[in-house]
Amino acid sequence: MQIKTFVFNPFYENTYVIYDETNDAIIIDPGCYEKYEIEELSSFIEENNLQVKTIINTHCHIDHVLGNQVIKERYGVPLQIPVGEVEILRSVEVYATHWGIMNYVGADYDSLIAEEQIITVGNQAFQTLLVPGHSPGHICLYAKSENVLIGGDVLFRESIGRTDLPGGNHEELLDNIQSKVYSLPDETTVYPGHGDTTTIGYEKQHNPFVRA
């Protein structure tokens, strides 16, 4: 499995392209907004001869969905969002301008992702984990065979996702990190929605918000 990270938009959000030897790819949380960001992502896909199969949002806050529509149109692929994020996605069109995002174009989702659903890309398989708290329907994607967790805004290196946005719940987030995220093997690499990668084992020992 190959994972390419892009840092996009004013929120410094991590967009991931995941692919393998089959050249099939998925794009997770396309935050590309400016034209040069869209071209940077597209150039990587074209240079590596990747076949984009779907777009997935771990959750639907503005910084993770800015590129949904343009990428969906460019590659003719479906958009999948978590079951509990429909209203969160719709609300972006209402508040985008308040964050200085003046040209946001919303995208219609094509299917909803449920808890413990299996999502495949090439020969790789991810299991979805429902981990609300930062956002009501937030999911993480866990590839057991690769010891990889695409974590969205749940767990960061020595930090956690904020819970002061609509639908956030601090205690719920802490409980879900303990019961669902920290139950994964210590060697699992976490690819977060912002910032550098980390591991489950490191966070259990060093995260000031929630330790094992």
Coordinates of C-alpha atoms in Angstrom, one line a residue, residues 22-208:
T22 CA -3.0 -2.4 -9.2
N23 CA -2.9 1.4 -9.6
D24 CA -6.5 1.6 -8.2
A25 CA -6.8 4.6 -5.9
I26 CA -9.1 6.3 -3.4
I27 CA -9.0 9.9 -2.3
I28 CA -9.7 10.6 1.3
D29 CA -10.9 14.0 2.5
P30 CA -10.0 16.1 -0.6
G31 CA -9.4 19.5 0.8
C32 CA -8.0 21.1 -2.3
Y33 CA -9.5 24.5 -2.9
E34 CA -7.2 26.7 -4.8
K35 CA -6.5 26.0 -8.5
Y36 CA -2.9 25.1 -7.8
E37 CA -3.9 22.6 -5.1
I38 CA -6.3 20.9 -7.5
E39 CA -3.6 20.7 -10.2
E40 CA -1.0 19.4 -7.7
L41 CA -3.3 16.5 -6.8
S42 CA -4.3 15.8 -10.4
S43 CA -0.7 15.9 -11.6
F44 CA 0.2 13.2 -9.0
I45 CA -2.6 11.0 -10.1
E46 CA -1.8 11.3 -13.8
E47 CA 2.0 10.9 -13.3
N48 CA 1.4 7.7 -11.5
N49 CA -1.2 6.4 -13.9
L50 CA -3.7 6.0 -11.0
Q51 CA -7.3 5.0 -11.5
V52 CA -9.4 6.9 -8.9
K53 CA -12.3 4.7 -7.8
T54 CA -14.0 6.8 -5.1
I55 CA -13.9 9.7 -2.8
I56 CA -14.3 9.2 0.9
N57 CA -14.9 11.8 3.7
T58 CA -14.0 10.7 7.2
H59 CA -16.3 13.5 8.3
C60 CA -17.7 16.5 6.6
H61 CA -16.3 19.7 8.2
I62 CA -15.4 22.4 5.7
D63 CA -11.7 21.7 5.5
H64 CA -12.2 18.1 4.6
V65 CA -14.7 18.6 1.8
L66 CA -13.6 21.6 -0.2
G67 CA -12.4 19.5 -3.1
N68 CA -15.3 17.0 -3.2
Q69 CA -17.1 18.5 -6.2
V70 CA -14.2 19.3 -8.5
I71 CA -12.6 15.9 -7.9
K72 CA -15.9 14.1 -8.3
E73 CA -16.4 15.8 -11.6
R74 CA -12.9 15.5 -12.9
Y75 CA -12.7 11.7 -12.4
G76 CA -16.4 10.8 -12.6
V77 CA -16.3 8.9 -9.3
P78 CA -18.8 8.6 -6.4
L79 CA -18.6 10.4 -3.1
Q80 CA -19.1 8.4 0.0
I81 CA -19.7 10.0 3.4
P82 CA -20.5 8.6 6.8
V83 CA -24.2 8.0 7.7
G84 CA -24.1 10.6 10.5
E85 CA -22.5 13.4 8.4
V86 CA -25.3 14.3 6.0
E87 CA -26.4 17.4 7.8
I88 CA -22.8 18.4 8.5
L89 CA -22.0 18.3 4.8
R90 CA -25.1 20.3 3.9
S91 CA -24.3 23.0 6.5
V92 CA -21.0 23.8 4.8
E93 CA -22.8 25.8 2.1
V94 CA -24.4 27.9 4.8
Y95 CA -21.2 28.9 6.8
A96 CA -18.4 28.7 4.2
T97 CA -18.3 32.4 3.6
H98 CA -18.0 33.1 7.4
W99 CA -14.6 31.2 7.2
G100 CA -13.5 33.3 4.2
I101 CA -14.3 30.5 1.7
M102 CA -16.1 32.5 -1.0
N103 CA -16.3 30.0 -3.9
Y104 CA -17.3 26.7 -2.3
V105 CA -19.4 24.4 -4.4
G106 CA -21.1 21.6 -2.6
A107 CA -21.2 18.1 -3.8
D108 CA -24.0 15.6 -3.5
Y109 CA -23.0 12.3 -1.9
D110 CA -23.7 9.0 -3.7
S111 CA -23.6 6.6 -0.8
L112 CA -23.4 6.4 2.9
I113 CA -20.8 4.5 4.9
A114 CA -21.9 2.5 7.9
E115 CA -19.9 1.3 10.9
E116 CA -17.7 -1.8 10.3
Q117 CA -18.2 -1.5 6.5
I118 CA -15.3 -2.9 4.4
I119 CA -13.9 -0.5 1.8
T120 CA -11.5 -1.8 -0.8
V121 CA -8.9 -0.2 -3.0
G122 CA -7.0 -2.6 -5.3
N123 CA -5.9 -5.5 -3.1
Q124 CA -6.2 -3.5 0.1
A125 CA -9.2 -3.6 2.5
F126 CA -10.2 -1.0 5.2
Q127 CA -12.7 -1.5 8.0
T128 CA -14.6 1.5 9.0
L129 CA -14.7 2.4 12.7
L130 CA -17.4 4.8 14.0
V131 CA -15.6 7.3 16.3
P132 CA -17.9 10.3 17.0
G133 CA -17.0 13.1 19.3
H134 CA -15.2 15.6 17.0
S135 CA -18.1 15.2 14.6
P136 CA -21.3 13.1 15.1
G137 CA -20.7 10.6 12.3
H138 CA -16.9 10.6 12.2
I139 CA -15.3 7.4 10.9
C140 CA -11.7 6.1 10.8
L141 CA -10.5 3.6 8.2
Y142 CA -8.4 0.7 9.5
A143 CA -6.2 -1.5 7.3
K144 CA -5.3 -4.4 9.6
S145 CA -2.9 -6.1 7.2
E146 CA -0.9 -2.9 6.9
N147 CA -1.2 -1.6 10.4
V148 CA -2.6 1.7 9.1
L149 CA -5.4 3.9 10.5
I150 CA -6.7 6.9 8.5
G151 CA -7.8 8.8 11.5
G152 CA -9.4 12.1 10.3
D153 CA -9.7 14.5 13.2
V154 CA -10.0 12.0 16.0
L155 CA -6.4 11.6 17.2
F156 CA -3.4 13.8 16.4
R157 CA 0.2 13.6 17.5
E158 CA 0.0 14.5 21.2
S159 CA -3.5 16.0 20.7
I160 CA -7.1 15.2 19.8
G161 CA -9.8 16.7 17.6
R162 CA -11.6 19.8 18.9
T163 CA -15.0 19.3 20.3
D164 CA -16.4 22.8 20.4
L165 CA -18.0 22.7 16.9
P166 CA -21.6 21.8 16.4
G167 CA -22.1 18.1 17.0
G168 CA -19.0 17.8 19.1
N169 CA -18.8 15.9 22.4
H170 CA -15.6 15.9 24.4
E171 CA -16.4 13.0 26.7
E172 CA -17.7 10.9 23.8
L173 CA -14.5 11.5 21.8
L174 CA -12.3 10.5 24.8
D175 CA -14.3 7.4 25.4
N176 CA -14.2 6.3 21.7
I177 CA -10.4 6.9 21.5
Q178 CA -10.0 4.7 24.6
S179 CA -12.4 1.9 23.5
K180 CA -11.9 1.8 19.7
V181 CA -8.7 3.5 18.7
Y182 CA -6.5 2.4 21.6
S183 CA -7.7 -1.1 21.1
L184 CA -5.7 -1.3 17.9
P185 CA -2.1 -2.6 18.0
D186 CA 0.5 -0.3 19.3
E187 CA 2.5 -0.4 16.0
T188 CA -0.5 1.0 14.0
T189 CA 0.5 4.1 12.2
V190 CA -2.1 6.9 12.4
Y191 CA -2.5 9.2 9.4
P192 CA -4.4 12.2 10.9
G193 CA -6.4 14.9 9.3
H194 CA -3.8 17.5 10.3
G195 CA -0.2 17.4 11.2
D196 CA 2.3 14.5 11.3
T197 CA 1.8 10.8 11.5
T198 CA 2.0 9.1 14.8
T199 CA 1.4 5.6 16.3
I200 CA -1.1 4.2 18.7
G201 CA 1.6 3.1 21.1
Y202 CA 3.2 6.6 21.1
E203 CA -0.1 8.3 21.9
K204 CA -1.0 5.8 24.7
Q205 CA 2.2 7.0 26.4
H206 CA 2.5 10.6 25.4
N207 CA -0.9 12.1 24.5
P208 CA -1.8 14.6 27.3

